[in-house]
Amino acid sequence: MEKLIFQFIIILLFWVGNKKAKKSWLSPSSWLLGLYLLGSFLGIIDLTIETYYAPYRLDFWFPLILFLFTLLLFLLPFRTFNEMRISQLAFPNKRFLNLMSIVIIILSFYAIIFYMSSVIRIFTMGDLSALRNMRYSTGEEFVEGGIMNTIASVSASLYPFALLLFFVYACLGNSKWRCILLLLSSFSEAIHILTFVGRDGIVFWIFSFVFLFLLFKPYLPSERISKLKKWFLVGSVVLMIPFFAITSSRFDDSDTGVGGSVVSYMGQQFVNGPIYFSLDNPPVKPWASFPLVREIFHLPEPRDSDRNVLVGEWNPGGFSTFLSSFHGNFGYLGMYFIAILSLFFFQVTVGRCKKTMRLHNIIIYILYFQVFGQGVFYFRQYTRGGNLFILLCILMYVFFRLIPQKGRVVLAKN
């Protein structure tokens, strides 16, 4: 127990230090670090309601500290960059923004329409828990594969940019219907994940909405802030309906019940993650989470494994944060190389912003939040569509960095 309390205190100090440096609790980075703080707190509770043995051993201190050190190293870009000193956000001209929003809306609605029939079929078939177990035990998909599915998957992953444009137009005003369509577009990924009988897409939408709201809050007219809070509340309540339907179906008969499952959902990774670091021979499957890279460089397919088979006391079917994925792909040396490389890349692309963040800076800022915000559970971008999302963000960064700035839209703090 004291080891997980120590873990919570270290993350708490990291979070408080971020607040002191930026003189605000309400910064996007505070929200991100707060997710890890909440998870580490719930990890303490999860330890008391689930059966674990490794955390009570004396030799568990080393893997726990190694886990903490690695985690904070990856989160360091958000701690070192002071987004609160930014006084204006700059975007391409209004005509280009209009075109970009139309493309996002069309692609997102294509994804919603493509996946909605499968979602309706799943929720009318009966036992959601049995359907989910069937998918993971037999590999049966509820959506037909192929190029149309890949396009829909990548389109759905663009939901943070639908939210980004939603907030841009909310700041500008006079675009009510465009705002509504962009907000509806942002539900695309939540609907996509429901085809896996999964809840993550719903949680990710909430994470991203709050993150971008905190980024844009200083630029929003005060009368629109309360309206956006209402929209967020309505959207969250609607999305929570399938969330609790899936949760109740899967865990209502479990020993810990629905309440315990919700605690475990957010806290298990702060027990399971350090347990992974305690393994003598953790499973390594090179490039397993990067199918796009394997296809491009003709790398061999990783060996198959049963995600439900325990490795020591580590449960590969549970959450372990993004760290287990990075180590499982590249080992310790590769994982720390990626941590240092990601810090350097962030400093070059975002960290140099002093008073103005342009669209290409914001795109990388969002990319890092998506990887590490969703990474509080696991490395979400492990699919071909997720890999394409990372690549697309980098390409968009290059494109928007090079396009002319004439007639650009600038949002200034109120």
GROMACS .gro file of N, CA, C and O in nm, residues 213-327:
model
  460
  213PHE      N    1  -1.095   2.295  -2.440
  213PHE     CA    2  -1.169   2.404  -2.373
  213PHE      C    3  -1.074   2.488  -2.288
  213PHE      O    4  -1.080   2.612  -2.290
  214LEU      N    5  -0.984   2.422  -2.215
  214LEU     CA    6  -0.890   2.496  -2.131
  214LEU      C    7  -0.791   2.575  -2.217
  214LEU      O    8  -0.746   2.683  -2.177
  215LEU      N    9  -0.755   2.522  -2.335
  215LEU     CA   10  -0.666   2.595  -2.424
  215LEU      C   11  -0.734   2.720  -2.479
  215LEU      O   12  -0.672   2.827  -2.488
  216PHE      N   13  -0.861   2.711  -2.513
  216PHE     CA   14  -0.933   2.822  -2.578
  216PHE      C   15  -1.007   2.912  -2.480
  216PHE      O   16  -1.053   3.020  -2.520
  217LYS      N   17  -1.021   2.870  -2.356
  217LYS     CA   18  -1.100   2.947  -2.260
  217LYS      C   19  -1.058   3.093  -2.251
  217LYS      O   20  -1.145   3.183  -2.247
  218PRO      N   21  -0.928   3.127  -2.249
  218PRO     CA   22  -0.891   3.269  -2.240
  218PRO      C   23  -0.931   3.352  -2.363
  218PRO      O   24  -0.930   3.475  -2.357
  219TYR      N   25  -0.967   3.285  -2.472
  219TYR     CA   26  -0.999   3.355  -2.597
  219TYR      C   27  -1.149   3.359  -2.624
  219TYR      O   28  -1.192   3.418  -2.722
  220LEU      N   29  -1.226   3.294  -2.538
  220LEU     CA   30  -1.371   3.287  -2.556
  220LEU      C   31  -1.442   3.403  -2.487
  220LEU      O   32  -1.408   3.437  -2.373
  221PRO      N   33  -1.542   3.464  -2.553
  221PRO     CA   34  -1.625   3.563  -2.483
  221PRO      C   35  -1.693   3.498  -2.363
  221PRO      O   36  -1.733   3.381  -2.369
  222SER      N   37  -1.703   3.570  -2.255
  222SER     CA   38  -1.753   3.513  -2.130
  222SER      C   39  -1.894   3.453  -2.145
  222SER      O   40  -1.924   3.351  -2.082
  223GLU      N   41  -1.979   3.515  -2.228
  223GLU     CA   42  -2.114   3.464  -2.242
  223GLU      C   43  -2.118   3.329  -2.313
  223GLU      O   44  -2.214   3.253  -2.298
  224ARG      N   45  -2.013   3.297  -2.391
  224ARG     CA   46  -2.012   3.169  -2.462
  224ARG      C   47  -1.955   3.058  -2.375
  224ARG      O   48  -1.978   2.941  -2.401
  225ILE      N   49  -1.880   3.093  -2.273
  225ILE     CA   50  -1.819   2.990  -2.189
  225ILE      C   51  -1.927   2.909  -2.118
  225ILE      O   52  -1.922   2.785  -2.114
  226SER      N   53  -2.027   2.977  -2.062
  226SER     CA   54  -2.134   2.905  -1.993
  226SER      C   55  -2.214   2.818  -2.090
  226SER      O   56  -2.257   2.708  -2.057
  227LYS      N   57  -2.232   2.868  -2.213
  227LYS     CA   58  -2.305   2.790  -2.313
  227LYS      C   59  -2.227   2.665  -2.351
  227LYS      O   60  -2.284   2.556  -2.365
  228LEU      N   61  -2.095   2.678  -2.365
  228LEU     CA   62  -2.012   2.562  -2.399
  228LEU      C   63  -2.012   2.459  -2.287
  228LEU      O   64  -2.008   2.339  -2.312
  229LYS      N   65  -2.016   2.506  -2.164
  229LYS     CA   66  -2.023   2.413  -2.051
  229LYS      C   67  -2.153   2.332  -2.057
  229LYS      O   68  -2.153   2.212  -2.026
  230LYS      N   69  -2.262   2.398  -2.097
  230LYS     CA   70  -2.390   2.327  -2.109
  230LYS      C   71  -2.383   2.223  -2.221
  230LYS      O   72  -2.432   2.111  -2.206
  231TRP      N   73  -2.324   2.261  -2.334
  231TRP     CA   74  -2.310   2.168  -2.445
  231TRP      C   75  -2.225   2.048  -2.404
  231TRP      O   76  -2.254   1.934  -2.441
  232PHE      N   77  -2.119   2.075  -2.329
  232PHE     CA   78  -2.033   1.967  -2.281
  232PHE      C   79  -2.110   1.874  -2.189
  232PHE      O   80  -2.098   1.751  -2.199
  233LEU      N   81  -2.189   1.931  -2.100
  233LEU     CA   82  -2.267   1.851  -2.007
  233LEU      C   83  -2.367   1.763  -2.082
  233LEU      O   84  -2.379   1.642  -2.053
  234VAL      N   85  -2.436   1.821  -2.180
  234VAL     CA   86  -2.534   1.744  -2.258
  234VAL      C   87  -2.464   1.632  -2.335
  234VAL      O   88  -2.508   1.516  -2.335
  235GLY      N   89  -2.352   1.665  -2.402
  235GLY     CA   90  -2.278   1.565  -2.477
  235GLY      C   91  -2.227   1.453  -2.388
  235GLY      O   92  -2.234   1.335  -2.425
  236SER      N   93  -2.178   1.488  -2.270
  236SER     CA   94  -2.126   1.387  -2.178
  236SER      C   95  -2.235   1.295  -2.128
  236SER      O   96  -2.217   1.173  -2.117
  237VAL      N   97  -2.352   1.352  -2.095
  237VAL     CA   98  -2.464   1.272  -2.046
  237VAL      C   99  -2.509   1.173  -2.154
  237VAL      O  100  -2.533   1.054  -2.125
  238VAL      N  101  -2.519   1.220  -2.277
  238VAL     CA  102  -2.560   1.132  -2.387
  238VAL      C  103  -2.460   1.018  -2.405
  238VAL      O  104  -2.498   0.901  -2.419
  239LEU      N  105  -2.331   1.051  -2.401
  239LEU     CA  106  -2.229   0.948  -2.421
  239LEU      C  107  -2.219   0.853  -2.302
  239LEU      O  108  -2.177   0.738  -2.319
  240MET      N  109  -2.256   0.899  -2.185
  240MET     CA  110  -2.247   0.813  -2.067
  240MET      C  111  -2.352   0.702  -2.069
  240MET      O  112  -2.337   0.600  -1.998
  241ILE      N  113  -2.456   0.718  -2.149
  241ILE     CA  114  -2.560   0.614  -2.156
  241ILE      C  115  -2.501   0.483  -2.208
  241ILE      O  116  -2.512   0.379  -2.142
  242PRO      N  117  -2.436   0.482  -2.327
  242PRO     CA  118  -2.373   0.355  -2.369
  242PRO      C  119  -2.255   0.314  -2.281
  242PRO      O  120  -2.228   0.195  -2.266
  243PHE      N  121  -2.186   0.412  -2.221
  243PHE     CA  122  -2.074   0.379  -2.132
  243PHE      C  123  -2.121   0.292  -2.017
  243PHE      O  124  -2.064   0.186  -1.989
  244PHE      N  125  -2.227   0.336  -1.950
  244PHE     CA  126  -2.275   0.259  -1.834
  244PHE      C  127  -2.352   0.134  -1.876
  244PHE      O  128  -2.358   0.037  -1.800
  245ALA      N  129  -2.408   0.136  -1.997
  245ALA     CA  130  -2.473   0.014  -2.048
  245ALA      C  131  -2.369  -0.097  -2.066
  245ALA      O  132  -2.392  -0.212  -2.025
  246ILE      N  133  -2.254  -0.062  -2.124
  246ILE     CA  134  -2.147  -0.160  -2.143
  246ILE      C  135  -2.088  -0.201  -2.008
  246ILE      O  136  -2.065  -0.319  -1.981
  247THR      N  137  -2.063  -0.102  -1.922
  247THR     CA  138  -2.005  -0.130  -1.790
  247THR      C  139  -2.096  -0.221  -1.708
  247THR      O  140  -2.049  -0.317  -1.646
  248SER      N  141  -2.224  -0.190  -1.708
  248SER     CA  142  -2.319  -0.271  -1.630
  248SER      C  143  -2.327  -0.413  -1.684
  248SER      O  144  -2.329  -0.510  -1.607
  249SER      N  145  -2.328  -0.427  -1.816
  249SER     CA  146  -2.337  -0.559  -1.876
  249SER      C  147  -2.215  -0.644  -1.844
  249SER      O  148  -2.225  -0.764  -1.817
  250ARG      N  149  -2.098  -0.581  -1.843
  250ARG     CA  150  -1.973  -0.655  -1.823
  250ARG      C  151  -1.944  -0.685  -1.676
  250ARG      O  152  -1.886  -0.788  -1.643
  251PHE      N  153  -1.984  -0.594  -1.584
  251PHE     CA  154  -1.933  -0.605  -1.448
  251PHE      C  155  -2.042  -0.611  -1.340
  251PHE      O  156  -2.008  -0.615  -1.222
  252ASP      N  157  -2.168  -0.615  -1.379
  252ASP     CA  158  -2.274  -0.613  -1.279
  252ASP      C  159  -2.268  -0.736  -1.189
  252ASP      O  160  -2.301  -0.730  -1.070
  253ASP      N  161  -2.224  -0.849  -1.244
  253ASP     CA  162  -2.219  -0.973  -1.165
  253ASP      C  163  -2.081  -1.000  -1.108
  253ASP      O  164  -2.059  -1.106  -1.047
  254SER      N  165  -1.986  -0.908  -1.126
  254SER     CA  166  -1.852  -0.930  -1.073
  254SER      C  167  -1.849  -0.907  -0.923
  254SER      O  168  -1.941  -0.850  -0.865
  255ASP      N  169  -1.741  -0.952  -0.859
  255ASP     CA  170  -1.729  -0.938  -0.713
  255ASP      C  171  -1.724  -0.792  -0.670
  255ASP      O  172  -1.776  -0.756  -0.564
  256THR      N  173  -1.662  -0.707  -0.751
  256THR     CA  174  -1.649  -0.566  -0.714
  256THR      C  175  -1.765  -0.480  -0.764
  256THR      O  176  -1.777  -0.365  -0.723
  257GLY      N  177  -1.849  -0.535  -0.852
  257GLY     CA  178  -1.963  -0.459  -0.900
  257GLY      C  179  -1.923  -0.350  -0.998
  257GLY      O  180  -1.807  -0.334  -1.034
  258VAL      N  181  -2.024  -0.273  -1.040
  258VAL     CA  182  -2.001  -0.167  -1.138
  258VAL      C  183  -1.910  -0.059  -1.081
  258VAL      O  184  -1.819  -0.010  -1.149
  259GLY      N  185  -1.931  -0.022  -0.954
  259GLY     CA  186  -1.848   0.082  -0.893
  259GLY      C  187  -1.702   0.043  -0.889
  259GLY      O  188  -1.613   0.121  -0.924
  260GLY      N  189  -1.675  -0.080  -0.849
  260GLY     CA  190  -1.538  -0.128  -0.845
  260GLY      C  191  -1.475  -0.134  -0.982
  260GLY      O  192  -1.356  -0.109  -0.998
  261SER      N  193  -1.555  -0.168  -1.083
  261SER     CA  194  -1.502  -0.176  -1.220
  261SER      C  195  -1.463  -0.039  -1.272
  261SER      O  196  -1.366  -0.026  -1.346
  262VAL      N  197  -1.541   0.064  -1.234
  262VAL     CA  198  -1.508   0.200  -1.276
  262VAL      C  199  -1.378   0.246  -1.211
  262VAL      O  200  -1.293   0.309  -1.275
  263VAL      N  201  -1.360   0.213  -1.082
  263VAL     CA  202  -1.235   0.243  -1.013
  263VAL      C  203  -1.119   0.172  -1.082
  263VAL      O  204  -1.014   0.231  -1.110
  264SER      N  205  -1.137   0.044  -1.112
  264SER     CA  206  -1.032  -0.034  -1.176
  264SER      C  207  -1.003   0.018  -1.316
  264SER      O  208  -0.887   0.016  -1.361
  265TYR      N  209  -1.105   0.064  -1.385
  265TYR     CA  210  -1.089   0.116  -1.522
  265TYR      C  211  -0.987   0.229  -1.526
  265TYR      O  212  -0.906   0.237  -1.618
  266MET      N  213  -0.989   0.315  -1.426
  266MET     CA  214  -0.901   0.431  -1.425
  266MET      C  215  -0.776   0.408  -1.340
  266MET      O  216  -0.677   0.479  -1.356
  267GLY      N  217  -0.778   0.309  -1.252
  267GLY     CA  218  -0.668   0.294  -1.158
  267GLY      C  219  -0.579   0.173  -1.177
  267GLY      O  220  -0.466   0.170  -1.126
  268GLN      N  221  -0.627   0.071  -1.248
  268GLN     CA  222  -0.552  -0.055  -1.257
  268GLN      C  223  -0.415  -0.038  -1.321
  268GLN      O  224  -0.319  -0.110  -1.287
  269GLN      N  225  -0.401   0.059  -1.413
  269GLN     CA  226  -0.274   0.075  -1.485
  269GLN      C  227  -0.161   0.120  -1.392
  269GLN      O  228  -0.044   0.100  -1.424
  270PHE      N  229  -0.196   0.180  -1.279
  270PHE     CA  230  -0.093   0.226  -1.186
  270PHE      C  231  -0.053   0.116  -1.086
  270PHE      O  232   0.031   0.137  -0.999
  271VAL      N  233  -0.116  -0.001  -1.102
  271VAL     CA  234  -0.071  -0.123  -1.035
  271VAL      C  235  -0.012  -0.216  -1.140
  271VAL      O  236   0.099  -0.267  -1.126
  272ASN      N  237  -0.086  -0.236  -1.247
  272ASN     CA  238  -0.045  -0.328  -1.353
  272ASN      C  239   0.080  -0.278  -1.426
  272ASN      O  240   0.163  -0.359  -1.470
  273GLY      N  241   0.094  -0.145  -1.438
  273GLY     CA  242   0.211  -0.089  -1.505
  273GLY      C  243   0.341  -0.119  -1.432
  273GLY      O  244   0.436  -0.174  -1.490
  274PRO      N  245   0.351  -0.085  -1.303
  274PRO     CA  246   0.472  -0.121  -1.227
  274PRO      C  247   0.496  -0.272  -1.221
  274PRO      O  248   0.610  -0.316  -1.220
  275ILE      N  249   0.386  -0.351  -1.219
  275ILE     CA  250   0.404  -0.497  -1.221
  275ILE      C  251   0.473  -0.539  -1.351
  275ILE      O  252   0.560  -0.626  -1.351
  276TYR      N  253   0.436  -0.476  -1.462
  276TYR     CA  254   0.502  -0.506  -1.590
  276TYR      C  255   0.652  -0.481  -1.580
  276TYR      O  256   0.733  -0.560  -1.628
  277PHE      N  257   0.689  -0.370  -1.516
  277PHE     CA  258   0.831  -0.336  -1.501
  277PHE      C  259   0.904  -0.430  -1.405
  277PHE      O  260   1.026  -0.428  -1.399
  278SER      N  261   0.828  -0.508  -1.330
  278SER     CA  262   0.890  -0.602  -1.235
  278SER      C  263   0.918  -0.738  -1.299
  278SER      O  264   0.983  -0.822  -1.236
  279LEU      N  265   0.870  -0.759  -1.421
  279LEU     CA  266   0.888  -0.889  -1.486
  279LEU      C  267   1.034  -0.911  -1.523
  279LEU      O  268   1.102  -0.820  -1.571
  280ASP      N  269   1.081  -1.033  -1.503
  280ASP     CA  270   1.218  -1.066  -1.542
  280ASP      C  271   1.234  -1.068  -1.693
  280ASP      O  272   1.334  -1.023  -1.747
  281ASN      N  273   1.134  -1.122  -1.762
  281ASN     CA  274   1.137  -1.129  -1.908
  281ASN      C  275   1.005  -1.079  -1.966
  281ASN      O  276   0.921  -1.159  -2.010
  282PRO      N  277   0.984  -0.946  -1.963
  282PRO     CA  278   0.859  -0.893  -2.018
  282PRO      C  279   0.848  -0.925  -2.166
  282PRO      O  280   0.949  -0.927  -2.237
  283PRO      N  281   0.727  -0.952  -2.214
  283PRO     CA  282   0.710  -0.989  -2.355
  283PRO      C  283   0.745  -0.873  -2.448
  283PRO      O  284   0.698  -0.761  -2.429
  284VAL      N  285   0.829  -0.898  -2.546
  284VAL     CA  286   0.869  -0.798  -2.644
  284VAL      C  287   0.832  -0.846  -2.783
  284VAL      O  288   0.873  -0.956  -2.824
  285LYS      N  289   0.752  -0.768  -2.854
  285LYS     CA  290   0.714  -0.798  -2.992
  285LYS      C  291   0.749  -0.676  -3.077
  285LYS      O  292   0.673  -0.577  -3.078
  286PRO      N  293   0.865  -0.677  -3.143
  286PRO     CA  294   0.913  -0.559  -3.216
  286PRO      C  295   0.811  -0.504  -3.314
  286PRO      O  296   0.755  -0.577  -3.395
  287TRP      N  297   0.785  -0.374  -3.301
  287TRP     CA  298   0.698  -0.298  -3.391
  287TRP      C  299   0.554  -0.351  -3.393
  287TRP      O  300   0.480  -0.326  -3.487
  288ALA      N  301   0.512  -0.421  -3.287
  288ALA     CA  302   0.377  -0.476  -3.284
  288ALA      C  303   0.270  -0.368  -3.290
  288ALA      O  304   0.162  -0.389  -3.346
  289SER      N  305   0.300  -0.251  -3.232
  289SER     CA  306   0.202  -0.142  -3.229
  289SER      C  307   0.213  -0.047  -3.348
  289SER      O  308   0.145   0.056  -3.351
  290PHE      N  309   0.297  -0.083  -3.445
  290PHE     CA  310   0.318   0.005  -3.560
  290PHE      C  311   0.305  -0.074  -3.690
  290PHE      O  312   0.403  -0.093  -3.764
  291PRO      N  313   0.184  -0.122  -3.721
  291PRO     CA  314   0.164  -0.202  -3.842
  291PRO      C  315   0.196  -0.125  -3.970
  291PRO      O  316   0.240  -0.185  -4.068
  292LEU      N  317   0.176   0.006  -3.968
  292LEU     CA  318   0.207   0.087  -4.086
  292LEU      C  319   0.357   0.084  -4.116
  292LEU      O  320   0.399   0.072  -4.232
  293VAL      N  321   0.438   0.094  -4.012
  293VAL     CA  322   0.584   0.087  -4.029
  293VAL      C  323   0.625  -0.050  -4.082
  293VAL      O  324   0.711  -0.062  -4.170
  294ARG      N  325   0.562  -0.155  -4.028
  294ARG     CA  326   0.593  -0.290  -4.075
  294ARG      C  327   0.561  -0.307  -4.223
  294ARG      O  328   0.637  -0.369  -4.297
  295GLU      N  329   0.449  -0.248  -4.265
  295GLU     CA  330   0.410  -0.259  -4.406
  295GLU      C  331   0.507  -0.182  -4.496
  295GLU      O  332   0.545  -0.231  -4.602
  296ILE      N  333   0.546  -0.063  -4.453
  296ILE     CA  334   0.634   0.021  -4.535
  296ILE      C  335   0.771  -0.044  -4.551
  296ILE      O  336   0.828  -0.047  -4.661
  297PHE      N  337   0.826  -0.099  -4.443
  297PHE     CA  338   0.962  -0.153  -4.446
  297PHE      C  339   0.965  -0.305  -4.456
  297PHE      O  340   1.071  -0.367  -4.441
  298HIS      N  341   0.845  -0.365  -4.480
  298HIS     CA  342   0.835  -0.510  -4.500
  298HIS      C  343   0.896  -0.588  -4.383
  298HIS      O  344   0.971  -0.684  -4.402
  299LEU      N  345   0.861  -0.544  -4.262
  299LEU     CA  346   0.909  -0.611  -4.143
  299LEU      C  347   0.821  -0.733  -4.113
  299LEU      O  348   0.703  -0.736  -4.149
  300PRO      N  349   0.875  -0.835  -4.049
  300PRO     CA  350   0.795  -0.955  -4.021
  300PRO      C  351   0.683  -0.926  -3.922
  300PRO      O  352   0.694  -0.837  -3.836
  301GLU      N  353   0.575  -1.002  -3.934
  301GLU     CA  354   0.464  -0.990  -3.841
  301GLU      C  355   0.508  -1.038  -3.702
  301GLU      O  356   0.581  -1.137  -3.691
  302PRO      N  357   0.466  -0.968  -3.596
  302PRO     CA  358   0.500  -1.016  -3.460
  302PRO      C  359   0.430  -1.147  -3.431
  302PRO      O  360   0.322  -1.175  -3.486
  303ARG      N  361   0.489  -1.226  -3.347
  303ARG     CA  362   0.429  -1.355  -3.314
  303ARG      C  363   0.298  -1.335  -3.240
  303ARG      O  364   0.278  -1.238  -3.166
  304ASP      N  365   0.207  -1.427  -3.261
  304ASP     CA  366   0.077  -1.420  -3.195
  304ASP      C  367   0.092  -1.450  -3.047
  304ASP      O  368   0.180  -1.524  -3.005
  305SER      N  369   0.003  -1.390  -2.969
  305SER     CA  370   0.000  -1.421  -2.825
  305SER      C  371  -0.142  -1.405  -2.775
  305SER      O  372  -0.222  -1.334  -2.834
  306ASP      N  373  -0.173  -1.473  -2.669
  306ASP     CA  374  -0.305  -1.465  -2.608
  306ASP      C  375  -0.306  -1.350  -2.510
  306ASP      O  376  -0.236  -1.352  -2.409
  307ARG      N  377  -0.387  -1.248  -2.539
  307ARG     CA  378  -0.389  -1.128  -2.456
  307ARG      C  379  -0.447  -1.154  -2.317
  307ARG      O  380  -0.438  -1.071  -2.228
  308ASN      N  381  -0.506  -1.270  -2.296
  308ASN     CA  382  -0.568  -1.299  -2.167
  308ASN      C  383  -0.483  -1.392  -2.080
  308ASN      O  384  -0.524  -1.431  -1.971
  309VAL      N  385  -0.364  -1.431  -2.128
  309VAL     CA  386  -0.278  -1.518  -2.051
  309VAL      C  387  -0.187  -1.434  -1.962
  309VAL      O  388  -0.117  -1.344  -2.009
  310LEU      N  389  -0.187  -1.462  -1.833
  310LEU     CA  390  -0.105  -1.387  -1.739
  310LEU      C  391   0.043  -1.412  -1.766
  310LEU      O  392   0.084  -1.524  -1.797
  311VAL      N  393   0.124  -1.308  -1.754
  311VAL     CA  394   0.269  -1.319  -1.762
  311VAL      C  395   0.320  -1.282  -1.624
  311VAL      O  396   0.327  -1.164  -1.588
  312GLY      N  397   0.355  -1.382  -1.544
  312GLY     CA  398   0.381  -1.354  -1.404
  312GLY      C  399   0.250  -1.309  -1.341
  312GLY      O  400   0.149  -1.378  -1.350
  313GLU      N  401   0.252  -1.195  -1.278
  313GLU     CA  402   0.127  -1.140  -1.224
  313GLU      C  403   0.073  -1.028  -1.312
  313GLU      O  404  -0.029  -0.968  -1.282
  314TRP      N  405   0.143  -0.999  -1.422
  314TRP     CA  406   0.098  -0.894  -1.513
  314TRP      C  407  -0.012  -0.947  -1.603
  314TRP      O  408   0.000  -1.053  -1.663
  315ASN      N  409  -0.120  -0.869  -1.612
  315ASN     CA  410  -0.235  -0.908  -1.695
  315ASN      C  411  -0.228  -0.831  -1.827
  315ASN      O  412  -0.259  -0.711  -1.830
  316PRO      N  413  -0.191  -0.895  -1.938
  316PRO     CA  414  -0.182  -0.824  -2.065
  316PRO      C  415  -0.317  -0.779  -2.118
  316PRO      O  416  -0.324  -0.694  -2.207
  317GLY      N  417  -0.426  -0.835  -2.063
  317GLY     CA  418  -0.559  -0.793  -2.105
  317GLY      C  419  -0.607  -0.668  -2.033
  317GLY      O  420  -0.710  -0.612  -2.067
  318GLY      N  421  -0.530  -0.621  -1.933
  318GLY     CA  422  -0.565  -0.500  -1.860
  318GLY      C  423  -0.485  -0.381  -1.910
  318GLY      O  424  -0.407  -0.391  -2.005
  319PHE      N  425  -0.505  -0.267  -1.845
  319PHE     CA  426  -0.432  -0.146  -1.882
  319PHE      C  427  -0.300  -0.140  -1.805
  319PHE      O  428  -0.292  -0.179  -1.689
  320SER      N  429  -0.196  -0.087  -1.873
  320SER     CA  430  -0.066  -0.070  -1.808
  320SER      C  431  -0.002   0.062  -1.845
  320SER      O  432   0.120   0.078  -1.831
  321THR      N  433  -0.079   0.157  -1.893
  321THR     CA  434  -0.036   0.284  -1.954
  321THR      C  435   0.036   0.254  -2.085
  321THR      O  436   0.063   0.139  -2.120
  322PHE      N  437   0.072   0.360  -2.156
  322PHE     CA  438   0.140   0.346  -2.285
  322PHE      C  439   0.280   0.288  -2.269
  322PHE      O  440   0.339   0.240  -2.367
  323LEU      N  441   0.334   0.289  -2.147
  323LEU     CA  442   0.472   0.246  -2.126
  323LEU      C  443   0.492   0.098  -2.160
  323LEU      O  444   0.595   0.060  -2.217
  324SER      N  445   0.395   0.014  -2.125
  324SER     CA  446   0.411  -0.128  -2.155
  324SER      C  447   0.413  -0.152  -2.305
  324SER      O  448   0.484  -0.242  -2.354
  325SER      N  449   0.339  -0.071  -2.380
  325SER     CA  450   0.340  -0.083  -2.526
  325SER      C  451   0.475  -0.042  -2.583
  325SER      O  452   0.531  -0.110  -2.670
  326PHE      N  453   0.528   0.071  -2.534
  326PHE     CA  454   0.656   0.118  -2.586
  326PHE      C  455   0.769   0.020  -2.553
  326PHE      O  456   0.853  -0.011  -2.636
  327HIS      N  457   0.768  -0.028  -2.428
  327HIS     CA  458   0.871  -0.126  -2.393
  327HIS      C  459   0.848  -0.256  -2.470
  327HIS      O  460   0.945  -0.319  -2.516
   0.00000   0.00000   0.00000
